[in-house]
Coordinates of C-alpha atoms in Angstrom, one line a residue:
M95 CA 16.1 -48.3 40.0
S96 CA 14.8 -46.9 36.8
D97 CA 16.4 -47.7 33.5
T98 CA 17.6 -44.1 33.1
T99 CA 19.3 -44.2 36.5
A100 CA 20.9 -47.6 35.8
D101 CA 22.1 -46.4 32.4
L102 CA 23.6 -43.2 33.6
R103 CA 25.3 -44.8 36.6
A104 CA 26.8 -47.5 34.2
R105 CA 27.9 -44.7 31.8
A106 CA 29.6 -42.8 34.7
A107 CA 31.4 -46.0 35.8
E108 CA 32.6 -46.5 32.2
L109 CA 33.8 -42.9 31.9
D110 CA 35.6 -43.1 35.3
A111 CA 37.3 -46.4 34.3
A112 CA 38.6 -44.8 31.1
D113 CA 39.7 -41.5 32.8
K114 CA 43.5 -41.2 32.6
L115 CA 43.4 -38.4 35.3
A116 CA 41.4 -40.6 37.8
T117 CA 44.5 -41.4 39.8
L118 CA 45.1 -37.7 40.6
R119 CA 42.3 -37.8 43.0
E120 CA 44.7 -39.7 45.3
R121 CA 46.7 -36.4 45.6
F122 CA 43.8 -34.8 47.5
T123 CA 42.1 -35.1 50.8
L124 CA 38.4 -35.1 50.3
P125 CA 35.6 -35.9 52.9
D126 CA 34.0 -39.3 52.5
G127 CA 30.5 -39.3 51.1
V128 CA 30.7 -35.8 49.7
V129 CA 30.5 -34.6 46.1
Y130 CA 32.5 -31.5 46.0
L131 CA 31.6 -29.1 43.2
D132 CA 32.7 -25.8 44.6
G133 CA 36.3 -25.9 43.5
N134 CA 35.6 -22.7 41.5
S135 CA 35.4 -21.0 44.9
L136 CA 37.8 -23.0 47.1
G137 CA 39.8 -25.9 45.9
A138 CA 40.2 -29.2 47.8
L139 CA 43.1 -29.8 50.1
P140 CA 46.1 -31.5 48.4
A141 CA 47.3 -34.3 50.5
N142 CA 50.9 -33.1 50.9
V143 CA 50.1 -29.6 52.2
A144 CA 49.6 -30.4 55.9
G145 CA 53.0 -32.0 56.2
T146 CA 54.7 -29.2 54.3
T147 CA 53.0 -26.5 56.4
A148 CA 53.9 -28.3 59.6
D149 CA 57.6 -28.3 58.5
V150 CA 57.4 -24.6 57.6
V151 CA 56.1 -23.8 61.1
T152 CA 58.1 -26.2 63.3
R153 CA 61.4 -26.4 61.5
Q154 CA 61.8 -23.5 59.1
W155 CA 60.2 -20.9 61.4
G156 CA 60.6 -22.6 64.8
E157 CA 64.2 -23.8 64.5
L158 CA 65.8 -21.8 61.7
L159 CA 64.0 -18.6 62.5
I160 CA 65.2 -15.7 60.4
R161 CA 67.8 -17.9 58.7
S162 CA 65.0 -19.4 56.6
W163 CA 64.8 -16.3 54.4
D164 CA 68.0 -17.6 52.9
E165 CA 68.4 -21.2 53.9
S166 CA 64.8 -22.2 53.2
G167 CA 64.4 -20.1 50.1
W168 CA 61.7 -17.8 51.6
W169 CA 63.1 -14.7 49.9
T170 CA 62.9 -16.1 46.4
A171 CA 59.5 -17.9 46.9
P172 CA 57.4 -15.3 44.9
E173 CA 59.3 -15.8 41.7
R174 CA 59.9 -19.5 42.2
I175 CA 56.3 -20.3 42.8
G176 CA 55.3 -18.0 39.9
D177 CA 57.5 -20.2 37.7
K178 CA 55.5 -23.3 38.9
I179 CA 52.2 -21.6 37.9
A180 CA 53.7 -20.4 34.5
P181 CA 53.2 -23.6 32.5
I182 CA 49.6 -23.9 33.7
V183 CA 48.8 -20.6 32.2
G184 CA 51.1 -20.9 29.2
A185 CA 53.9 -18.6 30.2
A186 CA 57.6 -18.9 30.0
P187 CA 59.6 -18.6 33.3
G188 CA 60.3 -15.1 34.8
Q189 CA 56.9 -13.5 34.1
L190 CA 54.8 -14.3 37.1
V191 CA 55.3 -13.1 40.6
V192 CA 53.2 -14.5 43.5
G193 CA 52.0 -12.4 46.4
D194 CA 49.2 -10.1 47.6
S195 CA 45.5 -10.6 46.8
T196 CA 43.9 -10.6 43.4
S197 CA 42.5 -7.2 44.1
V198 CA 45.9 -5.7 44.9
N199 CA 47.4 -7.3 41.8
L200 CA 44.6 -6.0 39.7
F201 CA 45.2 -2.5 40.9
K202 CA 48.9 -2.8 40.1
A203 CA 48.1 -4.2 36.7
L204 CA 45.5 -1.6 35.7
V205 CA 47.5 1.5 36.8
G206 CA 50.6 -0.1 35.3
A207 CA 48.7 -0.7 32.1
A208 CA 47.5 2.9 32.0
R209 CA 51.1 4.0 32.4
L210 CA 52.2 1.7 29.5
A211 CA 49.4 3.0 27.2
A212 CA 50.0 5.6 24.6
P213 CA 49.6 9.2 26.0
G214 CA 46.3 11.0 25.5
R215 CA 44.0 8.0 25.5
T216 CA 41.1 8.4 27.9
R217 CA 39.1 5.1 28.0
L218 CA 39.2 2.0 30.2
L219 CA 37.0 -0.7 28.9
V220 CA 35.7 -3.0 31.6
D221 CA 33.7 -6.2 31.3
S222 CA 30.1 -5.1 32.3
A223 CA 29.4 -8.4 34.0
T224 CA 32.7 -8.6 35.9
F225 CA 33.1 -9.7 39.5
P226 CA 32.2 -6.7 41.5
T227 CA 35.6 -6.2 43.0
D228 CA 37.1 -5.9 39.6
G229 CA 34.7 -3.1 38.8
Y230 CA 35.5 -1.3 42.1
I231 CA 39.3 -1.6 41.5
A232 CA 38.9 -0.4 37.9
R233 CA 37.0 2.7 38.9
S234 CA 39.6 3.5 41.5
A235 CA 42.5 2.9 39.1
A236 CA 40.8 5.0 36.5
R237 CA 40.5 8.0 38.8
M238 CA 44.2 7.7 39.6
A239 CA 45.2 7.4 35.9
G240 CA 42.8 10.0 34.6
L241 CA 40.7 7.5 32.6
T242 CA 37.0 7.0 32.1
V243 CA 35.5 3.6 32.8
V244 CA 33.4 2.3 29.9
P245 CA 31.4 -0.9 30.7
V246 CA 31.2 -3.3 27.8
D247 CA 29.8 -6.7 27.1
P248 CA 32.8 -9.0 26.1
S249 CA 31.0 -10.0 23.0
D250 CA 31.0 -6.3 21.9
A251 CA 34.4 -5.4 23.3
A252 CA 36.4 -5.8 20.1
A253 CA 34.0 -3.4 18.3
A254 CA 34.3 -0.9 21.2
M255 CA 38.1 -0.7 21.0
D256 CA 39.3 2.4 19.3
D257 CA 42.3 4.8 19.2
D258 CA 41.0 6.4 22.4
T259 CA 41.1 3.1 24.3
A260 CA 44.0 2.9 26.8
V261 CA 43.3 -0.2 28.7
V262 CA 40.9 -3.2 28.4
L263 CA 40.0 -5.3 31.4
L264 CA 38.3 -8.6 30.8
N265 CA 37.5 -11.9 32.6
H266 CA 38.6 -15.1 30.8
V267 CA 35.6 -16.9 32.3
D268 CA 32.5 -15.2 33.7
Y269 CA 32.1 -16.1 37.4
R270 CA 28.3 -16.2 37.4
S271 CA 27.5 -18.0 34.1
G272 CA 30.7 -19.9 33.3
R273 CA 30.9 -18.4 29.9
L274 CA 34.4 -18.5 28.4
H275 CA 35.4 -15.4 26.5
D276 CA 37.7 -15.2 23.5
L277 CA 41.1 -14.4 24.9
P278 CA 43.0 -14.9 21.7
G279 CA 40.7 -12.8 19.6
L280 CA 40.1 -10.0 22.1
T281 CA 43.8 -9.7 22.9
A282 CA 44.5 -9.4 19.2
A283 CA 41.8 -6.7 18.9
A284 CA 43.2 -4.8 21.8
R285 CA 46.7 -5.0 20.2
A286 CA 45.3 -3.8 16.9
A287 CA 43.7 -0.8 18.6
G288 CA 46.9 0.0 20.4
A289 CA 45.4 -0.7 23.8
V290 CA 46.9 -2.6 26.7
V291 CA 44.9 -5.6 27.8
V292 CA 44.6 -7.1 31.3
W293 CA 43.0 -10.5 31.8
D294 CA 41.5 -11.8 35.0
L295 CA 42.2 -15.6 35.1
C296 CA 40.5 -16.5 38.4
H297 CA 38.0 -18.8 36.8
S298 CA 40.2 -20.3 34.1
A299 CA 43.7 -21.0 35.4
G300 CA 44.0 -24.6 36.3
A301 CA 40.8 -25.6 34.4
L302 CA 41.7 -24.9 30.8
P303 CA 44.6 -23.7 28.6
V304 CA 45.2 -19.9 28.7
G305 CA 48.2 -19.3 26.4
L306 CA 49.4 -16.0 27.8
D307 CA 52.6 -16.0 25.8
A308 CA 51.1 -17.6 22.7
H309 CA 48.4 -14.9 22.5
A310 CA 50.7 -12.0 23.4
V311 CA 48.7 -11.0 26.5
D312 CA 50.1 -7.9 28.1
L313 CA 49.2 -8.3 31.8
A314 CA 47.1 -10.8 33.8
V315 CA 46.1 -11.6 37.3
G316 CA 44.6 -14.5 39.1
C317 CA 43.9 -16.2 42.3
T318 CA 45.3 -19.6 43.5
Y319 CA 42.7 -20.9 45.8
K320 CA 40.2 -22.1 43.2
Y321 CA 41.4 -24.6 40.5
L322 CA 45.0 -24.3 41.7
N323 CA 43.9 -25.5 45.2
G324 CA 46.3 -23.2 47.1
G325 CA 44.0 -22.9 50.2
P326 CA 41.8 -20.2 51.6
G327 CA 43.3 -16.8 51.1
A328 CA 46.2 -18.2 49.2
P329 CA 48.3 -15.4 47.5
A330 CA 47.4 -14.3 44.0
Y331 CA 49.8 -13.8 41.1
L332 CA 50.6 -11.0 38.6
Y333 CA 51.8 -11.8 35.1
I334 CA 53.9 -9.1 33.4
A335 CA 54.9 -10.0 29.8
A336 CA 58.7 -10.0 29.5
R337 CA 58.4 -7.3 26.8
H338 CA 56.8 -4.9 29.3
Q339 CA 58.8 -5.5 32.4
A340 CA 61.4 -2.8 31.9
A341 CA 58.6 -0.2 31.5
F342 CA 56.1 -1.5 34.0
D343 CA 55.6 1.2 36.6
S344 CA 53.8 -0.2 39.7
P345 CA 51.6 2.2 41.6
L346 CA 52.7 0.3 44.8
P347 CA 56.5 0.6 44.8
G348 CA 57.2 -1.4 48.0
W349 CA 60.6 -2.2 49.3
N350 CA 60.4 -5.8 48.0
G351 CA 60.1 -4.6 44.5
H352 CA 63.3 -2.4 44.8
A353 CA 66.3 -3.2 42.7
D354 CA 68.3 -3.4 46.0
P355 CA 65.8 -4.0 48.8
F356 CA 68.3 -4.0 51.6
A357 CA 70.0 -0.8 50.6
M358 CA 67.1 1.0 52.3
T359 CA 67.6 4.0 50.1
P360 CA 65.0 6.9 50.2
E361 CA 64.6 6.9 46.5
Y362 CA 62.8 4.0 44.7
E363 CA 64.5 2.1 41.9
A364 CA 62.5 -0.8 40.5
A365 CA 63.9 -4.2 40.0
E366 CA 64.8 -4.9 36.4
D367 CA 62.5 -7.9 36.0
V368 CA 59.1 -9.3 37.3
R369 CA 60.2 -8.7 40.8
R370 CA 59.1 -5.1 40.4
G371 CA 55.6 -6.5 40.8
R372 CA 56.4 -7.3 44.5
V373 CA 55.4 -4.9 47.2
G374 CA 55.9 -5.9 50.9
T375 CA 57.1 -8.9 52.8
P376 CA 55.8 -12.1 51.3
D377 CA 53.1 -14.1 53.3
I378 CA 55.3 -17.1 53.7
L379 CA 53.0 -19.5 55.5
S380 CA 50.3 -19.4 52.9
M381 CA 52.8 -19.0 50.0
L382 CA 54.7 -22.2 50.9
A383 CA 51.4 -24.1 51.4
L384 CA 50.5 -23.0 47.8
E385 CA 53.9 -24.2 46.6
A386 CA 53.2 -27.6 48.0
A387 CA 49.7 -27.6 46.6
L388 CA 51.1 -27.0 43.1
D389 CA 52.9 -30.4 43.3
A390 CA 49.6 -31.9 42.5
W391 CA 50.1 -30.7 39.0
D392 CA 53.3 -32.7 38.5
G393 CA 53.1 -34.6 35.2
V394 CA 49.6 -33.1 34.4
A395 CA 48.9 -31.5 31.0
V396 CA 46.4 -28.7 31.1
E397 CA 45.1 -29.9 27.7
D398 CA 44.1 -33.2 29.3
V399 CA 42.4 -31.3 32.2
R400 CA 40.4 -29.3 29.6
A401 CA 39.3 -32.4 27.8
K402 CA 38.0 -34.0 31.0
S403 CA 36.4 -30.7 32.1
L404 CA 34.3 -30.6 28.9
A405 CA 33.4 -34.3 29.2
L406 CA 32.4 -33.8 32.8
T407 CA 30.2 -30.8 32.2
D408 CA 28.6 -32.4 29.1
F409 CA 27.8 -35.5 31.1
F410 CA 26.4 -33.5 34.0
L411 CA 24.2 -31.5 31.7
A412 CA 22.9 -34.8 30.2
C413 CA 22.2 -36.1 33.7
V414 CA 20.4 -32.9 34.7
A415 CA 18.2 -33.3 31.6
A416 CA 17.4 -36.9 32.6
Y417 CA 16.8 -36.4 36.3
V418 CA 15.4 -33.0 36.8
P419 CA 11.7 -32.3 36.0
Q420 CA 11.4 -30.4 32.8
G421 CA 11.1 -26.6 33.3
R422 CA 12.6 -26.6 36.8
V423 CA 16.1 -25.4 35.8
E424 CA 17.6 -23.5 32.9
S425 CA 21.3 -23.7 32.1
V426 CA 22.9 -20.3 31.7
T427 CA 26.2 -21.9 30.8
P428 CA 26.9 -22.1 27.0
V429 CA 26.5 -25.5 25.4
E430 CA 29.2 -24.7 22.9
H431 CA 32.6 -25.9 24.1
D432 CA 34.4 -22.9 22.8
H433 CA 32.3 -20.7 25.1
R434 CA 32.3 -22.8 28.3
G435 CA 34.6 -22.7 31.2
S436 CA 34.6 -25.5 33.9
Q437 CA 31.4 -24.8 35.7
V438 CA 27.7 -25.2 35.0
S439 CA 25.3 -22.6 36.2
L440 CA 21.6 -23.4 36.5
R441 CA 18.9 -20.8 37.0
T442 CA 15.9 -21.9 39.2
D443 CA 13.3 -20.4 41.5
G444 CA 14.3 -20.6 45.2
A445 CA 18.0 -21.2 44.3
R446 CA 19.3 -20.4 47.7
E447 CA 17.0 -23.0 49.4
V448 CA 17.7 -25.6 46.7
M449 CA 21.5 -25.3 47.2
R450 CA 21.0 -25.4 51.0
E451 CA 19.2 -28.7 50.5
L452 CA 21.8 -30.1 48.2
V453 CA 24.5 -29.4 50.7
S454 CA 22.6 -31.1 53.4
R455 CA 22.5 -34.2 51.2
G456 CA 26.2 -34.2 50.5
V457 CA 26.4 -32.3 47.2
I458 CA 28.4 -29.1 47.7
G459 CA 28.0 -26.4 45.1
D460 CA 27.2 -22.7 45.7
F461 CA 24.5 -20.1 45.1
R462 CA 24.8 -16.7 43.4
A463 CA 22.0 -14.1 43.7
P464 CA 19.4 -13.9 42.7
D465 CA 18.6 -17.4 41.2
V466 CA 21.8 -19.2 40.1
L467 CA 23.1 -22.6 41.3
R468 CA 26.8 -23.0 40.4
F469 CA 28.6 -26.3 40.1
G470 CA 32.3 -26.1 39.6
F471 CA 34.1 -29.1 38.1
T472 CA 37.8 -29.5 39.1
P473 CA 38.9 -32.3 36.7
I474 CA 41.9 -33.4 38.7
Y475 CA 39.7 -34.6 41.6
V476 CA 36.1 -34.7 40.4
G477 CA 34.8 -37.8 38.6
F478 CA 31.9 -38.8 36.4
A479 CA 30.2 -40.7 39.2
D480 CA 30.3 -37.4 41.2
A481 CA 28.5 -35.6 38.3
E482 CA 25.8 -38.3 38.1
R483 CA 25.2 -38.3 41.8
A484 CA 25.0 -34.5 41.9
A485 CA 22.4 -34.3 39.1
R486 CA 20.4 -37.3 40.6
T487 CA 20.3 -35.6 44.0
L488 CA 19.2 -32.3 42.4
G489 CA 16.4 -34.3 40.8
H490 CA 15.4 -35.7 44.2
V491 CA 15.3 -32.2 45.7
F492 CA 12.8 -31.1 43.1
G493 CA 10.8 -34.3 43.8

């Protein structure tokens, strides 16, 4: 063993021993011998989810049947679970509703934002490097609302906002590079321009403080299967700031968002609160699995998660520099903490094959075309020894 390897392994052991979040790993079921660094795509399985899901299926559904809408709290699950997510994203209760996919919620948010905006404005600013679906949804929403989509680099977004800007759609963290964008500053710029801002939190919620209320965000959406560990296809959420709820006009006025759903009236009257973000019957099986998964956050401060995230990614970058031959990889993730999410993205030739080889050796990250290796660090179950092993294995792959 080289001195560098011995030193870095010793340092990893020291950091893990001092990690006050280390015991949270016990709340998850992880395969033996695997370093899992793809929680930015699919979070690990919380240990209590299997038992909860079995109860939902065998007792709540199998025995209570339709009575569970009342007796097991199925009907109120979208708001109840929204309130469990709220402190993680810095929101007071009563402003998040869970259900549907991120794409569906984004469509609601964008059209709803356009209907909240001042009349006569024509522009919808969209992060030019956004996840493709966000761009697809934005263009569809713009056609419905009579707006023109204007792609903009987030670093230039504030300067691009003017009195013709109706809506601004931005990603808190860029999915490809891991760059963290300035939510407080850009939200303030949108407010100063009189625009309505919508934030996509898919790659930040559960990894770092968001501060939706503190920074006066208008609307936000996010998934729950990444850093919130809700499971594959877990329902997403929609944040509607309390000050906008009475005027929020959803383009999908389903019966679940009606003020009196069981009246079955032909005319739609929206619920008075965040429930107007609901559409159809909630997907109870996945929703209650998510509720159980969120128990892993009991007693966890998102500020502590952020501190560990930065320490993990710093340490991983140091290990990569030590183990990987010079010139074989280039980090496209910002070094500055203020601009970094909870992932490290490395550019390299043959990235797809490199990631395939890493996975075969028990280090699971992912690949993004054309040349990016992504490593997502979920601080509540990833440790410093994991980061060291991943970088060391990457070095071995390059030989």
